[in-house]
Tab-separated table of C-alpha atoms in Angstrom:
chain	number	residue	atom	x	y	z
A	3	MET	CA	111.880	170.052	120.267
A	4	SER	CA	111.586	165.948	120.075
A	5	THR	CA	113.788	164.076	118.037
A	6	PRO	CA	112.259	162.591	114.278
A	7	ILE	CA	111.113	158.538	115.064
A	8	PRO	CA	113.349	156.623	112.146
A	9	GLU	CA	110.719	155.066	110.244
A	10	SER	CA	112.546	150.851	111.106
A	11	THR	CA	111.565	152.012	114.411
A	12	LYS	CA	107.778	153.556	113.108
A	13	LYS	CA	107.606	149.627	111.143
A	14	PHE	CA	108.665	147.684	114.095
A	15	ILE	CA	106.033	149.740	116.669
A	16	VAL	CA	103.013	149.602	113.953
A	17	SER	CA	104.228	145.376	113.399
A	18	LEU	CA	104.165	144.483	116.994
A	19	ASN	CA	100.821	146.484	117.949
A	20	ARG	CA	99.151	144.511	114.849
A	21	ALA	CA	100.314	141.626	116.141
A	22	LEU	CA	99.746	142.066	119.875
A	23	GLN	CA	96.191	142.952	118.422
A	24	ARG	CA	95.584	139.044	115.815
A	25	LYS	CA	97.519	137.154	118.536
A	26	LYS	CA	100.251	136.267	116.663
A	27	VAL	CA	102.696	134.425	119.159
A	28	TYR	CA	105.624	133.498	116.984
A	29	GLU	CA	105.434	136.596	115.459
A	30	ILE	CA	105.438	138.670	118.815
A	31	GLN	CA	108.352	136.648	119.919
A	32	HIS	CA	110.232	137.687	116.843
A	33	LEU	CA	109.464	141.324	116.873
A	34	TYR	CA	110.659	141.078	120.095
A	35	GLU	CA	113.448	138.927	120.741
A	36	SER	CA	114.894	140.489	117.394
A	37	GLU	CA	113.813	143.160	115.964
A	38	TYR	CA	113.294	144.989	119.302
A	39	PRO	CA	117.157	144.772	120.519
A	40	TYR	CA	118.334	145.266	117.050
A	41	GLN	CA	116.368	148.787	116.887
A	42	THR	CA	117.724	149.399	120.315
A	43	SER	CA	121.540	148.896	119.194
A	44	LYS	CA	120.581	150.732	115.868
A	45	HIS	CA	118.959	154.203	117.868
A	46	TYR	CA	118.908	154.537	121.105
A	47	LYS	CA	122.178	152.977	122.079
A	48	ALA	CA	122.867	155.994	124.853
A	49	ALA	CA	118.783	157.620	124.061
A	50	PRO	CA	115.528	156.689	125.529
A	51	TRP	CA	113.074	155.234	122.613
A	52	PRO	CA	110.264	157.756	122.215
A	53	THR	CA	107.644	158.118	124.823
A	54	GLY	CA	104.088	156.547	125.332
A	55	ALA	CA	102.456	159.978	123.869
A	56	ALA	CA	104.690	160.201	120.881
A	57	ILE	CA	103.958	156.391	119.205
A	58	SER	CA	100.179	156.639	120.627
A	59	ASP	CA	98.734	158.099	116.974
A	60	MET	CA	100.586	155.115	114.980
A	61	VAL	CA	98.867	152.937	117.499
A	62	ASP	CA	95.221	154.764	117.141
A	63	ASN	CA	95.785	155.170	120.900
A	64	ASP	CA	95.241	151.818	122.068
A	65	GLU	CA	95.327	152.292	125.953
A	66	ASN	CA	96.529	148.082	126.317
A	67	PHE	CA	99.023	148.114	124.013
A	68	LEU	CA	101.037	151.915	125.351
A	69	VAL	CA	101.272	150.330	128.482
A	70	LEU	CA	102.958	147.127	127.102
A	71	TYR	CA	105.718	149.127	125.040
A	72	LYS	CA	105.940	151.490	128.262
A	73	GLN	CA	107.558	149.304	130.453
A	74	LEU	CA	109.606	148.355	127.588
A	75	TYR	CA	110.389	152.273	127.369
A	76	TYR	CA	111.727	152.154	131.442
A	77	ARG	CA	113.306	148.964	130.959
A	78	HIS	CA	115.471	150.359	128.463
A	79	LEU	CA	115.832	153.795	130.654
A	80	TYR	CA	117.307	151.282	133.925
A	81	VAL	CA	119.352	148.735	131.552
A	82	ARG	CA	120.912	151.623	129.730
A	83	LYS	CA	121.520	153.213	132.912
A	84	LEU	CA	119.543	156.238	132.003
A	85	ALA	CA	119.155	158.992	134.280
A	86	VAL	CA	115.725	157.643	136.594
A	87	ASP	CA	115.202	160.883	138.682
A	88	ILE	CA	112.191	159.816	140.930
A	89	THR	CA	109.443	160.993	139.136
A	90	GLY	CA	110.709	158.584	137.096
A	91	HIS	CA	110.633	155.602	139.377
A	92	PHE	CA	107.271	156.875	140.670
A	93	ALA	CA	106.210	156.354	136.386
A	94	SER	CA	107.759	153.751	136.001
A	95	PHE	CA	106.122	151.745	139.557
A	96	GLN	CA	102.269	153.047	138.061
A	97	ASN	CA	102.855	151.641	134.824
A	98	TYR	CA	103.882	148.601	136.383
A	99	ILE	CA	100.369	148.195	138.209
A	100	GLU	CA	98.432	149.759	135.212
A	101	LEU	CA	99.706	146.601	133.370
A	102	PHE	CA	99.027	144.358	135.612
A	103	ASN	CA	95.728	145.602	136.283
A	104	ILE	CA	95.231	144.245	132.501
A	105	LEU	CA	96.870	140.982	132.494
A	106	LEU	CA	95.180	139.927	135.682
A	107	GLY	CA	91.651	140.840	133.904
A	108	LEU	CA	92.465	138.607	130.582
A	109	THR	CA	89.878	136.648	130.687
A	110	ARG	CA	91.827	133.266	131.759
A	111	GLU	CA	90.457	130.653	129.200
A	112	ALA	CA	91.367	132.102	126.389
A	113	PRO	CA	93.041	135.980	126.567
A	114	GLU	CA	92.023	138.645	124.605
A	115	PHE	CA	96.166	139.121	123.802
A	116	GLU	CA	98.662	137.179	124.636
A	117	ILE	CA	102.645	137.577	124.553
A	118	PRO	CA	105.598	135.278	124.413
A	119	SER	CA	106.918	133.404	127.937
A	120	SER	CA	110.637	135.044	126.578
A	121	TRP	CA	108.709	138.604	126.950
A	122	CYS	CA	106.957	137.379	130.178
A	123	TRP	CA	109.735	136.338	132.528
A	124	ASP	CA	111.563	139.496	131.480
A	125	MET	CA	108.506	142.069	132.666
A	126	MET	CA	108.193	139.842	136.056
A	127	ASP	CA	111.888	139.863	136.431
A	128	GLU	CA	112.322	143.929	135.264
A	129	PHE	CA	109.812	144.266	138.435
A	130	VAL	CA	111.803	142.450	141.079
A	131	TYR	CA	114.945	144.623	139.246
A	132	GLN	CA	113.326	148.335	139.886
A	133	PHE	CA	112.072	147.240	143.004
A	134	SER	CA	115.492	146.864	144.434
A	135	SER	CA	117.161	149.991	142.335
A	136	PHE	CA	113.595	151.903	144.077
A	137	HIS	CA	115.515	151.147	147.126
A	138	SER	CA	118.917	151.653	146.587
A	139	PHE	CA	118.092	155.175	145.044
A	140	ARG	CA	116.319	156.037	148.436
A	141	SER	CA	118.794	154.730	150.195
A	142	SER	CA	121.295	157.260	148.521
A	143	PRO	CA	122.807	159.723	150.245
A	144	ASP	CA	122.383	162.221	146.974
A	145	MET	CA	118.502	162.234	148.456
A	146	THR	CA	117.180	166.033	147.910
A	147	GLU	CA	114.585	167.405	150.649
A	148	SER	CA	112.301	167.444	147.202
A	149	ASP	CA	113.354	163.462	146.603
A	150	LYS	CA	112.097	162.994	150.361
A	151	ALA	CA	108.800	164.583	149.950
A	152	GLN	CA	107.841	163.228	147.207
A	153	LEU	CA	108.325	159.739	149.168
A	154	GLU	CA	105.890	160.851	152.345
A	155	LYS	CA	103.500	161.569	149.388
A	156	GLN	CA	103.758	157.809	147.627
A	157	PRO	CA	104.802	155.652	150.537
A	158	HIS	CA	103.380	152.461	148.916
A	159	ALA	CA	105.105	152.891	145.426
A	160	TRP	CA	107.802	150.278	145.492
A	161	SER	CA	107.120	149.029	148.598
A	162	ALA	CA	107.909	145.496	149.441
A	163	GLN	CA	104.422	145.041	150.790
A	164	THR	CA	102.661	146.006	147.304
A	165	VAL	CA	104.989	143.950	145.038
A	166	VAL	CA	104.930	140.627	147.185
A	167	THR	CA	101.387	141.763	147.059
A	168	PHE	CA	101.287	141.579	142.860
A	169	LEU	CA	103.015	138.853	142.447
A	170	LEU	CA	100.621	136.934	145.001
A	171	TYR	CA	98.221	137.512	143.112
A	172	PHE	CA	99.966	135.761	139.628
A	173	ALA	CA	100.691	133.586	141.146
A	174	ARG	CA	97.195	132.684	142.703
A	175	ASN	CA	96.018	133.652	138.826
A	176	GLY	CA	97.911	130.754	137.511
A	177	ASP	CA	97.050	128.389	139.757
A	178	VAL	CA	100.485	127.781	140.943
A	179	MET	CA	100.599	128.450	144.554
A	180	PRO	CA	102.111	126.297	146.892
A	181	GLY	CA	99.340	124.121	149.288
A	182	MET	CA	96.667	125.266	146.772
A	183	SER	CA	94.719	122.777	145.424
A	184	LYS	CA	92.980	122.417	141.198
A	185	PRO	CA	89.863	124.341	140.535
A	186	THR	CA	87.450	121.462	140.315
A	187	SER	CA	85.460	122.609	137.490
A	188	GLY	CA	88.169	121.245	135.100
A	189	VAL	CA	88.659	124.156	133.528
A	190	GLU	CA	93.076	125.469	133.721
A	191	PRO	CA	94.242	128.625	132.848
A	192	HIS	CA	95.441	129.696	129.873
A	193	ILE	CA	99.761	128.889	129.606
A	194	ILE	CA	99.952	132.728	129.807
A	195	PHE	CA	98.891	132.793	133.202
A	196	GLU	CA	100.819	129.229	134.261
A	197	ALA	CA	103.780	130.780	133.360
A	198	LEU	CA	103.214	134.728	134.652
A	199	GLY	CA	102.612	132.631	138.272
A	200	ILE	CA	105.447	130.735	137.727
A	201	TYR	CA	107.544	133.711	137.393
A	202	ALA	CA	106.158	135.162	139.861
A	203	LEU	CA	107.203	132.808	143.146
A	204	ILE	CA	110.394	132.812	141.403
A	205	GLY	CA	110.433	136.749	141.469
A	206	MET	CA	108.994	136.489	145.454
A	207	LEU	CA	111.522	133.962	145.896
A	208	ARG	CA	114.519	136.926	145.096
A	209	VAL	CA	112.575	139.895	146.476
A	210	ASN	CA	112.286	137.264	150.219
A	211	THR	CA	116.481	135.997	149.210
A	212	ILE	CA	117.411	139.929	149.322
A	213	MET	CA	115.353	140.706	152.380
A	214	GLY	CA	117.040	137.934	153.966
A	215	ASP	CA	114.166	135.628	154.599
A	216	TYR	CA	115.370	133.036	153.252
A	217	ILE	CA	112.648	130.258	155.182
A	218	GLY	CA	109.950	132.363	153.356
A	219	GLY	CA	111.776	132.130	149.762
A	220	ILE	CA	111.784	128.330	149.955
A	221	GLU	CA	109.344	127.477	150.792
A	222	LEU	CA	107.525	129.335	147.965
A	223	VAL	CA	109.716	128.044	145.695
A	224	GLU	CA	109.555	124.081	146.772
A	225	ASP	CA	106.517	122.986	144.158
A	226	ILE	CA	108.042	124.148	140.918
A	227	ASP	CA	108.558	121.205	138.843
A	228	PHE	CA	111.698	122.877	137.436
A	229	SER	CA	113.022	119.575	135.933
A	230	GLY	CA	109.122	118.172	134.921
A	231	ALA	CA	105.713	119.933	133.653
A	232	HIS	CA	107.368	123.355	134.665
A	233	GLU	CA	110.524	122.955	132.621
A	234	HIS	CA	109.301	123.897	129.293
A	235	ILE	CA	107.870	126.695	130.350
A	236	CYS	CA	110.877	129.133	131.681
A	237	VAL	CA	113.366	130.555	130.323
A	238	PRO	CA	116.850	129.841	130.575
A	239	ALA	CA	117.369	133.284	132.429
A	240	ALA	CA	114.369	132.020	134.699
A	241	HIS	CA	116.161	128.847	135.348
A	242	ALA	CA	119.553	130.688	136.213
A	243	SER	CA	117.592	133.044	139.079
A	244	LEU	CA	115.907	130.023	140.251
A	245	HIS	CA	118.462	128.184	140.480
A	246	TYR	CA	121.381	130.839	141.533
A	247	HIS	CA	118.385	132.338	144.241
A	248	LEU	CA	117.696	128.939	146.189
A	249	SER	CA	120.788	127.877	145.885
A	250	PHE	CA	121.877	131.030	147.910
A	251	ALA	CA	118.903	130.859	150.749
A	252	TYR	CA	120.010	127.365	151.015
A	253	LEU	CA	123.751	127.934	151.542
A	254	VAL	CA	122.848	130.824	154.316
A	255	THR	CA	120.565	128.712	156.003
A	256	ARG	CA	123.213	125.776	156.543
A	257	GLN	CA	121.635	123.456	153.647
A	258	TYR	CA	124.438	122.466	152.519
A	259	ALA	CA	123.670	119.096	150.865
A	260	ASP	CA	120.129	121.037	149.099
A	261	CYS	CA	122.455	123.977	148.269
A	262	ILE	CA	124.886	121.935	146.201
A	263	ARG	CA	122.278	119.791	144.505
A	264	CYS	CA	120.468	123.038	143.511
A	265	ALA	CA	123.235	125.237	142.334
A	266	ARG	CA	124.491	121.625	140.490
A	267	GLU	CA	121.385	121.228	138.658
A	268	GLY	CA	121.400	124.628	138.026
A	269	LEU	CA	125.227	124.524	136.408
A	270	LEU	CA	124.033	121.375	134.155
A	271	TYR	CA	120.908	123.240	132.533
A	272	LEU	CA	122.255	126.182	131.642
A	273	ALA	CA	125.501	123.834	130.439
A	274	ARG	CA	122.765	121.849	127.865
A	275	ASN	CA	121.316	124.741	127.410
A	276	LYS	CA	123.573	127.309	126.337
A	277	ALA	CA	122.138	127.201	122.709
A	278	LEU	CA	119.364	128.667	123.734
A	279	ILE	CA	120.083	132.101	125.595
A	280	PRO	CA	119.127	134.667	123.886
A	281	ARG	CA	121.902	136.871	122.759
A	282	THR	CA	120.175	139.889	124.363
A	283	TYR	CA	120.845	141.880	127.634
A	284	GLN	CA	119.699	138.714	129.485
A	285	GLN	CA	122.732	137.092	128.427
A	286	ASN	CA	124.354	138.996	131.095
A	287	ASN	CA	122.252	138.509	133.866
A	288	ILE	CA	122.438	134.468	132.964
A	289	ASN	CA	126.186	134.986	132.768
A	290	LYS	CA	126.908	136.513	135.755
A	291	MET	CA	124.270	133.978	137.619
A	292	GLN	CA	126.671	131.117	136.187
A	293	GLU	CA	129.397	132.456	138.073
A	294	GLN	CA	127.759	133.126	141.293
A	295	MET	CA	126.956	129.424	141.543
A	296	PHE	CA	129.725	127.941	140.620
A	297	GLY	CA	131.500	130.364	143.879
A	298	ILE	CA	128.173	128.803	146.068
A	299	LEU	CA	129.334	125.407	144.973
A	300	ALA	CA	132.880	126.271	146.688
A	301	LEU	CA	131.782	127.808	149.585
A	302	ALA	CA	129.787	124.850	150.224
A	303	THR	CA	131.898	122.112	149.176
A	304	SER	CA	134.975	123.831	151.229
A	305	LEU	CA	132.733	123.482	154.547
A	306	VAL	CA	130.940	120.436	154.069
A	307	PRO	CA	133.369	118.703	150.571
A	308	GLN	CA	130.760	116.052	148.878
A	309	SER	CA	130.660	114.401	145.755
A	310	LEU	CA	130.743	116.386	142.349
A	311	ASN	CA	130.580	116.094	138.422
A	312	GLU	CA	133.599	116.266	137.247
A	313	GLY	CA	132.998	118.343	134.806
A	314	LEU	CA	131.553	120.868	136.891
A	315	GLY	CA	133.886	120.101	139.636
A	316	GLN	CA	137.041	120.564	137.212
A	317	ILE	CA	135.980	123.992	136.191
A	318	MET	CA	135.554	125.205	139.422
A	319	ARG	CA	138.708	124.686	140.999
A	320	GLU	CA	140.000	125.958	137.959
A	321	ARG	CA	138.190	128.922	138.672
A	322	TYR	CA	139.091	129.057	142.668
A	323	THR	CA	141.590	127.519	142.690
A	324	GLN	CA	143.557	129.759	145.313
A	325	GLN	CA	140.661	130.895	147.141
A	326	LEU	CA	139.600	126.836	147.532
A	327	GLN	CA	143.537	126.833	148.741
A	328	ARG	CA	142.878	129.136	151.125
A	329	MET	CA	138.857	128.381	152.683
A	330	ARG	CA	141.194	124.512	152.912
A	331	ASN	CA	143.747	126.244	155.687
A	332	MET	CA	139.949	128.076	156.702
A	333	ASP	CA	141.031	131.784	156.264
A	334	LEU	CA	138.395	133.661	156.590
A	335	ASP	CA	139.190	136.630	154.703
A	336	ALA	CA	138.319	134.181	151.351
A	337	TYR	CA	135.267	132.968	152.927
A	338	LYS	CA	134.431	136.349	152.955
A	339	GLU	CA	136.089	137.369	149.399
A	340	VAL	CA	133.664	134.479	148.088
A	341	PHE	CA	130.682	134.964	149.849
A	342	CYS	CA	131.109	139.195	148.708
A	343	SER	CA	131.257	137.937	145.141
A	344	VAL	CA	128.089	135.499	145.371
A	345	ALA	CA	125.717	137.425	147.362
A	346	PRO	CA	122.776	139.438	145.862
A	347	LYS	CA	122.406	142.975	146.840
A	348	PHE	CA	120.532	143.321	149.620
A	349	VAL	CA	118.055	145.563	150.163
A	350	PRO	CA	117.608	148.411	153.095
A	351	VAL	CA	114.170	148.154	153.381
A	352	SER	CA	114.274	149.668	157.114
A	353	VAL	CA	115.257	153.131	155.474
A	354	THR	CA	113.461	155.980	156.590
A	355	ASN	CA	113.373	159.118	154.716
A	356	ASP	CA	115.473	160.483	157.885
A	357	THR	CA	118.321	158.072	157.656
A	358	LYS	CA	121.035	157.530	155.579
A	359	ALA	CA	122.030	153.661	155.337
A	360	SER	CA	124.785	152.153	154.050
A	361	LEU	CA	124.514	149.909	150.866
A	362	SER	CA	126.777	147.519	152.446
A	363	GLU	CA	125.503	147.466	155.900
A	364	GLY	CA	122.923	143.959	154.552
A	365	LEU	CA	125.835	142.191	153.490
A	366	GLU	CA	128.277	142.717	156.025
A	367	MET	CA	125.542	141.887	158.263
A	368	GLN	CA	125.031	138.755	156.414
A	369	CYS	CA	128.306	138.363	155.776
A	370	GLU	CA	129.317	138.027	159.254
A	371	VAL	CA	126.649	135.521	159.761
A	372	PHE	CA	127.685	133.248	157.526
A	373	LEU	CA	131.328	134.002	159.329
A	374	ASN	CA	130.715	132.852	162.238
A	375	GLU	CA	129.144	129.687	160.673
A	376	VAL	CA	132.545	128.817	159.566
A	377	ARG	CA	134.337	129.175	162.224
A	378	ALA	CA	132.078	126.449	163.819
A	379	VAL	CA	132.861	123.946	161.309
A	380	GLN	CA	136.781	124.450	160.967
A	381	LYS	CA	137.545	120.566	161.082
A	382	ILE	CA	135.083	119.045	159.417
A	383	PRO	CA	136.785	119.235	155.972
A	384	ASP	CA	140.255	117.603	158.051
A	385	ILE	CA	137.832	114.863	159.456
A	386	TYR	CA	136.258	114.244	156.113
A	387	SER	CA	140.080	113.626	154.305
A	388	TYR	CA	140.878	111.289	156.682
A	389	LEU	CA	137.761	109.546	157.032
A	390	LYS	CA	138.064	109.567	152.650
A	391	MET	CA	141.542	106.888	153.547
A	392	CYS	CA	140.539	104.196	155.790
A	393	THR	CA	138.296	101.842	156.405
A	394	SER	CA	138.172	102.235	160.135
A	395	ILE	CA	139.265	104.790	162.821
A	396	ASN	CA	139.537	104.569	166.485
A	397	VAL	CA	138.074	107.752	168.436
A	398	LYS	CA	141.081	108.349	169.864
A	399	ARG	CA	143.259	108.646	167.359
A	400	LEU	CA	141.718	110.624	165.017
A	401	ALA	CA	141.052	113.030	168.016
A	402	THR	CA	144.694	112.615	167.946
A	403	PHE	CA	145.373	113.682	164.551
A	404	LEU	CA	142.807	116.560	164.569
A	405	GLY	CA	144.385	117.748	167.622
A	406	GLU	CA	140.967	117.543	169.429
A	407	ASP	CA	139.830	116.867	172.651
A	408	MET	CA	138.434	113.051	172.270
A	409	ASP	CA	135.010	113.669	173.342
A	410	ALA	CA	134.435	116.771	171.006
A	411	ILE	CA	134.707	114.229	167.679
A	412	PRO	CA	131.709	112.791	168.014
A	413	ARG	CA	129.929	116.043	167.352
A	414	ARG	CA	131.888	117.051	164.717
A	415	LEU	CA	130.649	113.633	163.155
A	416	LEU	CA	127.184	114.108	163.313
A	417	TYR	CA	127.962	117.811	162.020
A	418	LEU	CA	129.308	116.119	159.230
A	419	LYS	CA	126.240	113.482	158.815
A	420	HIS	CA	123.332	115.737	158.858
A	421	LYS	CA	124.883	118.579	156.356
A	422	THR	CA	125.488	115.971	154.285
A	423	HIS	CA	122.007	114.747	153.855
A	424	SER	CA	118.713	115.919	152.848
A	425	GLY	CA	114.754	115.286	153.513
A	426	SER	CA	113.700	118.718	151.743
A	427	LYS	CA	110.546	118.648	148.773
A	428	TYR	CA	113.690	119.970	146.112
A	429	SER	CA	116.125	117.026	146.586
A	430	ARG	CA	113.621	114.368	147.001
A	431	LYS	CA	111.441	115.248	143.510
A	432	ASN	CA	115.244	115.733	142.233
A	433	ARG	CA	115.773	111.773	142.935
A	434	MET	CA	112.325	110.906	142.163
A	435	ASP	CA	113.032	112.048	138.667
A	436	SER	CA	116.364	111.220	138.198
A	437	LYS	CA	114.824	107.208	138.826
A	438	MET	CA	112.078	108.250	136.081
A	439	LEU	CA	115.112	108.645	133.226
A	440	GLU	CA	116.522	105.631	134.578
A	441	GLY	CA	112.987	103.514	134.016
A	442	LYS	CA	112.723	102.855	137.233
A	443	LYS	CA	109.084	103.077	139.106
A	444	THR	CA	108.765	105.891	141.764
A	445	LYS	CA	106.518	106.446	144.626
A	446	ASP	CA	105.446	109.734	145.816
A	447	THR	CA	105.462	110.236	149.267
A	448	SER	CA	106.705	114.049	150.312
A	449	SER	CA	103.159	113.490	152.207
A	450	GLY	CA	104.415	110.381	154.390
A	451	THR	CA	107.439	110.488	156.441
A	452	LYS	CA	110.662	112.489	155.170
A	453	THR	CA	113.237	110.470	154.475
A	454	LYS	CA	116.532	111.548	154.056
A	455	GLU	CA	119.605	110.930	151.459
A	456	THR	CA	122.800	111.384	151.551
A	457	SER	CA	124.826	113.800	149.464
A	458	SER	CA	128.188	112.712	150.112
A	459	ASP	CA	130.323	109.157	149.030
A	460	ILE	CA	131.260	107.939	152.113
A	461	GLN	CA	129.380	107.296	154.826
A	462	PHE	CA	130.025	106.146	158.579
A	463	MET	CA	129.368	104.849	161.928
A	464	ILE	CA	130.376	104.982	165.859
A	465	SER	CA	130.619	101.845	167.624
A	466	GLU	CA	132.365	100.706	170.680
A	467	GLY	CA	134.947	103.719	170.097
A	468	MET	CA	135.602	103.300	166.458
A	469	VAL	CA	134.626	105.009	163.223
A	470	HIS	CA	132.900	102.424	160.380
A	471	ILE	CA	133.229	103.874	157.092
A	472	ALA	CA	131.911	102.290	154.088
A	473	GLU	CA	132.413	104.046	150.295
A	474	ARG	CA	129.513	104.334	148.055
A	475	LYS	CA	129.786	103.187	144.976
A	476	LYS	CA	129.860	105.651	142.188
A	477	GLU	CA	127.051	105.262	139.658
A	478	LYS	CA	128.342	105.323	135.831
A	479	GLN	CA	127.118	108.041	134.370
A	480	HIS	CA	125.202	107.402	131.040
A	481	ALA	CA	125.007	110.765	127.986
């Protein structure tokens, strides 16, 4: 016998359906961000929401609404850690396919219905989360023979190819794909499609990151103007996901200057917009990614020391006091500890139905690659410390201080200079935005020669056996 639906829940469902039909976006936003969490905490903390079949008569079998509602229904099962078997995974996937087909079929200039940006983000973010959750499930030792048989019947369900394909459709539909030219007709898509397109790109960054394709992920989001035209579109959770996954990708690909810039910008954005973060399940995700970005900063600055915003630097040192000291002494266990705490949950996409892969195998492999980089740069922090203390130093004397062969010093210095310089689109865009805020004219050189800028607070050159150091003047920061 089915559980009776509370009257307040019925009223919420009917109100949401009516608001969607009438395109009352602000009313939808209130119902979604306030009333839905309230109903969940009051009636469905440890129980699922009513099924689509149970509420169909209330909404006159509105097919579009029922598909949207079932997206919330399945998301609740995942968020509350309620039992989701293989049938539930497949049912949620099929509902997502129906939902995406509805959204992609809407009129681009004047869609038949609208949903708020926060719901758009939660929808895309949950899609990628369920993709990751499904692959964790299929690599679990608890898989039964019946589960394996069902997997063989539906090989494309939650496959990486299918997930990425749908995300690409949304990016193209919103005219936000990297390198994609604007439509010559001059008719731009409705804001909902641009938001879905931006969120799809961030989703693809996350998919590529948890699958280990860091370069592909970086290239996808380099054209997102997250401090300009696209800032008002992205909700705080989208900013957090973008900066966390992008800074991690930069860390693993050894682009430390970009890694530090990206993590710093993400943390500053979250600090400035703390009041905008909704008190929903996303709040815990944002707090976790914020903590992980501090860990990424600790790793990157310990390998290649660079200047940080004083406030961020202080918080980082307070949270990672012991680890930073141990990393200063090149303790590999400390690096491993922090890396494992900041890494995303990697997806074992190569698992077949006949094998049982360890969920930690991907993390262990990525961690070992990172530790190999740590072993290769052991003397870099010491070199930075010595250069900070003087205006010039003999290469031979520097080699004596470090206990290194004199011929190895130029290579170490070149590495330090290379890793504190950046020429990516992200850094160039970041510098242009800063100059615009200062009222300076800017010129976009993204299509021309890449110009690199240092993020270190010292610059140096080697001439005739001497290292000459010039400390950069720190620019005054204004509130």
